[in-house]
């Protein structure tokens, strides 16, 4: 439920409300992501996905790399969108019965809105339908938000790859979600 002050802003009744510019952006961003639809990534999405990637990753994939994943067998890439506007994406590769999460990124203006969680849950469910029995990923040791999300989703830390990331030689945590067929996403 919106507070009276927020509702005044929302309705446009109080043009001089005391909300900060950042608060106003968050309210508008929340409105934009209310009716998010998760759908397969298509070629038309790849430029926006690459922009989100550049804003999120220190070694971003190119537009061409994302185009190569569209419709590729053993590849599941999805976007979170509303009315054609892409807010984030996630992708994994199927390797035999393993789902290897490759990329997850959310537009910086729309982080902390549970879009990453929704995208990951979606691709894991698709992987399960394609026969995956487990899932794995690597994550930077310093990315505490991502580690927290993966842990919430049932992933456990199983190892470390020393100096895995070439840009700054940061270690990667290796995380696994075993028994995917017995997995229940949070809130379900």
Short mmCIF file of C-alpha atoms in Angstrom, two decimals:
data_model
loop_
_atom_site.label_atom_id
_atom_site.label_comp_id
_atom_site.label_asym_id
_atom_site.label_seq_id
_atom_site.Cartn_x
_atom_site.Cartn_y
_atom_site.Cartn_z
CA UNK A 1 0.00 0.00 0.00
CA UNK A 2 1.33 3.44 -0.90
CA UNK A 3 1.69 6.11 1.77
CA UNK A 4 -0.37 9.27 1.33
CA UNK A 5 2.72 11.25 0.28
CA UNK A 6 3.73 8.68 -2.32
CA UNK A 7 0.17 8.41 -3.58
CA UNK A 8 0.03 12.21 -4.00
CA UNK A 9 3.16 12.08 -6.10
CA UNK A 10 1.87 9.10 -8.01
CA UNK A 11 -1.37 10.85 -8.91
CA UNK A 12 0.49 14.06 -9.73
CA UNK A 13 -1.44 16.04 -7.12
CA UNK A 14 1.62 17.31 -5.27
CA UNK A 15 4.25 18.53 -7.72
CA UNK A 16 6.40 19.84 -4.85
CA UNK A 17 6.41 16.70 -2.71
CA UNK A 18 9.48 16.04 -0.61
CA UNK A 19 10.52 12.82 -2.32
CA UNK A 20 14.12 12.81 -3.48
CA UNK A 21 14.86 12.41 -7.19
CA UNK A 22 16.17 8.93 -6.44
CA UNK A 23 12.91 8.01 -4.66
CA UNK A 24 10.88 9.32 -7.59
CA UNK A 25 12.95 7.23 -10.02
CA UNK A 26 12.43 4.15 -7.85
CA UNK A 27 8.66 4.66 -7.79
CA UNK A 28 8.52 5.07 -11.55
CA UNK A 29 10.84 2.08 -12.03
CA UNK A 30 8.63 -0.07 -9.80
CA UNK A 31 5.61 0.92 -11.86
CA UNK A 32 7.47 -0.02 -15.07
CA UNK A 33 8.39 -3.48 -13.77
CA UNK A 34 4.99 -4.34 -12.29
CA UNK A 35 3.79 -6.23 -15.37
CA UNK A 36 7.02 -7.93 -16.32
CA UNK A 37 6.85 -10.83 -18.72
CA UNK A 38 9.68 -13.32 -19.01
CA UNK A 39 10.14 -14.57 -22.54
CA UNK A 40 12.80 -16.20 -24.72
CA UNK A 41 15.50 -13.82 -25.90
CA UNK A 42 15.05 -12.92 -29.56
CA UNK A 43 17.37 -11.15 -31.99
CA UNK A 44 15.44 -7.90 -31.46
CA UNK A 45 16.44 -7.98 -27.76
CA UNK A 46 20.18 -8.48 -28.24
CA UNK A 47 21.29 -4.84 -28.50
CA UNK A 48 19.48 -3.90 -25.28
CA UNK A 49 20.75 -7.06 -23.57
CA UNK A 50 24.31 -6.12 -24.59
CA UNK A 51 23.77 -2.62 -23.15
CA UNK A 52 22.65 -4.12 -19.83
CA UNK A 53 25.65 -6.45 -19.96
CA UNK A 54 28.03 -3.50 -20.47
CA UNK A 55 26.50 -1.68 -17.49
CA UNK A 56 26.81 -4.79 -15.32
CA UNK A 57 29.93 -6.74 -16.27
CA UNK A 58 33.60 -5.80 -16.44
CA UNK A 59 34.18 -8.19 -19.38
CA UNK A 60 30.89 -7.88 -21.27
CA UNK A 61 29.68 -10.07 -24.10
CA UNK A 62 29.16 -8.43 -27.49
CA UNK A 63 25.85 -8.08 -29.33
CA UNK A 64 27.10 -10.80 -31.70
CA UNK A 65 27.71 -13.18 -28.78
CA UNK A 66 24.10 -12.76 -27.67
CA UNK A 67 22.85 -13.12 -31.25
CA UNK A 68 24.70 -16.45 -31.43
CA UNK A 69 22.68 -17.71 -28.44
CA UNK A 70 19.25 -16.97 -29.97
CA UNK A 71 17.53 -20.24 -30.80
CA UNK A 72 20.68 -22.27 -30.14
CA UNK A 73 20.16 -25.85 -29.04
CA UNK A 74 21.26 -26.46 -25.43
CA UNK A 75 21.05 -22.72 -24.69
CA UNK A 76 18.31 -21.05 -22.63
CA UNK A 77 18.37 -17.25 -22.66
CA UNK A 78 15.40 -15.19 -21.47
CA UNK A 79 14.58 -11.52 -20.96
CA UNK A 80 12.41 -9.68 -18.47
CA UNK A 81 10.37 -7.18 -20.46
CA UNK A 82 7.33 -4.95 -20.34
CA UNK A 83 5.85 -3.45 -23.51
CA UNK A 84 9.03 -4.15 -25.45
CA UNK A 85 11.35 -2.61 -22.85
CA UNK A 86 13.98 -5.07 -21.58
CA UNK A 87 14.96 -4.76 -17.91
CA UNK A 88 17.24 -7.79 -17.52
CA UNK A 89 18.20 -11.18 -18.85
CA UNK A 90 19.54 -14.56 -17.79
CA UNK A 91 21.09 -17.42 -19.68
CA UNK A 92 22.35 -20.93 -19.21
CA UNK A 93 23.84 -23.73 -21.23
CA UNK A 94 22.68 -27.32 -20.93
CA UNK A 95 25.65 -29.70 -20.72
CA UNK A 96 24.28 -33.24 -20.59
CA UNK A 97 22.13 -33.19 -17.42
CA UNK A 98 23.73 -30.04 -15.96
CA UNK A 99 22.41 -26.51 -16.27
CA UNK A 100 25.35 -24.09 -16.27
CA UNK A 101 24.19 -20.54 -15.55
CA UNK A 102 26.33 -18.30 -17.73
CA UNK A 103 24.95 -14.77 -17.47
CA UNK A 104 22.48 -12.85 -15.32
CA UNK A 105 22.22 -9.06 -15.41
CA UNK A 106 19.64 -6.45 -14.52
CA UNK A 107 19.50 -2.84 -15.68
CA UNK A 108 21.09 -0.83 -12.83
CA UNK A 109 17.93 1.31 -12.49
CA UNK A 110 15.86 -1.83 -11.83
CA UNK A 111 17.97 -3.81 -9.39
CA UNK A 112 16.56 -4.93 -6.04
CA UNK A 113 13.14 -5.55 -7.61
CA UNK A 114 13.48 -9.36 -7.60
CA UNK A 115 13.92 -9.50 -11.38
CA UNK A 116 17.13 -11.53 -11.08
CA UNK A 117 15.38 -14.06 -8.88
CA UNK A 118 12.44 -14.35 -11.29
CA UNK A 119 14.76 -14.81 -14.27
CA UNK A 120 16.88 -17.47 -12.57
CA UNK A 121 13.83 -19.39 -11.36
CA UNK A 122 12.44 -19.28 -14.89
CA UNK A 123 15.58 -20.65 -16.58
CA UNK A 124 16.01 -23.34 -13.91
CA UNK A 125 12.43 -24.52 -14.49
CA UNK A 126 13.09 -24.65 -18.23
CA UNK A 127 16.32 -26.57 -17.64
CA UNK A 128 14.44 -29.03 -15.45
CA UNK A 129 11.94 -29.58 -18.27
CA UNK A 130 14.89 -30.30 -20.58
CA UNK A 131 16.25 -32.97 -18.24
CA UNK A 132 18.65 -31.09 -15.98
CA UNK A 133 19.28 -32.80 -12.65
CA UNK A 134 21.57 -30.11 -11.21
CA UNK A 135 22.74 -26.56 -11.85
CA UNK A 136 26.05 -24.79 -11.41
CA UNK A 137 27.55 -21.34 -11.78
CA UNK A 138 30.60 -19.24 -11.01
CA UNK A 139 30.27 -15.91 -9.20
CA UNK A 140 32.82 -13.31 -8.16
CA UNK A 141 33.72 -13.69 -4.48
CA UNK A 142 33.05 -9.97 -4.02
CA UNK A 143 29.53 -10.08 -5.47
CA UNK A 144 27.74 -10.49 -2.15
CA UNK A 145 24.29 -9.63 -3.54
CA UNK A 146 24.50 -12.38 -6.16
CA UNK A 147 25.92 -14.90 -3.68
CA UNK A 148 23.03 -14.13 -1.32
CA UNK A 149 20.49 -14.61 -4.10
CA UNK A 150 22.01 -17.89 -5.27
CA UNK A 151 22.11 -19.16 -1.68
CA UNK A 152 18.45 -18.19 -1.22
CA UNK A 153 17.65 -20.22 -4.34
CA UNK A 154 19.36 -23.29 -2.88
CA UNK A 155 22.85 -23.10 -4.37
CA UNK A 156 25.73 -24.06 -2.09
CA UNK A 157 29.39 -23.06 -2.30
CA UNK A 158 31.42 -26.05 -3.47
CA UNK A 159 34.77 -24.61 -4.42
CA UNK A 160 36.81 -21.68 -5.57
CA UNK A 161 38.57 -20.95 -8.84
CA UNK A 162 41.66 -18.86 -8.06
CA UNK A 163 42.18 -15.73 -10.20
CA UNK A 164 39.30 -16.84 -12.45
CA UNK A 165 38.29 -13.42 -13.77
CA UNK A 166 40.89 -12.04 -16.20
CA UNK A 167 40.05 -8.34 -15.72
CA UNK A 168 41.15 -8.17 -12.07
CA UNK A 169 42.21 -11.74 -11.21
CA UNK A 170 39.34 -12.04 -8.71
CA UNK A 171 38.50 -15.53 -7.48
CA UNK A 172 35.23 -17.18 -8.42
CA UNK A 173 33.06 -19.18 -6.07
CA UNK A 174 31.72 -22.34 -7.67
CA UNK A 175 28.16 -22.97 -6.55
CA UNK A 176 25.92 -25.97 -7.18
CA UNK A 177 22.25 -26.73 -6.84
CA UNK A 178 21.94 -30.51 -6.63
CA UNK A 179 18.75 -32.54 -7.01
CA UNK A 180 17.05 -29.99 -9.22
CA UNK A 181 14.08 -32.35 -9.59
CA UNK A 182 13.44 -31.99 -5.83
CA UNK A 183 13.98 -28.21 -5.80
CA UNK A 184 11.22 -25.82 -4.80
CA UNK A 185 11.74 -22.14 -5.60
CA UNK A 186 11.26 -19.72 -2.68
CA UNK A 187 7.63 -18.75 -2.18
CA UNK A 188 6.18 -21.70 -4.08
#
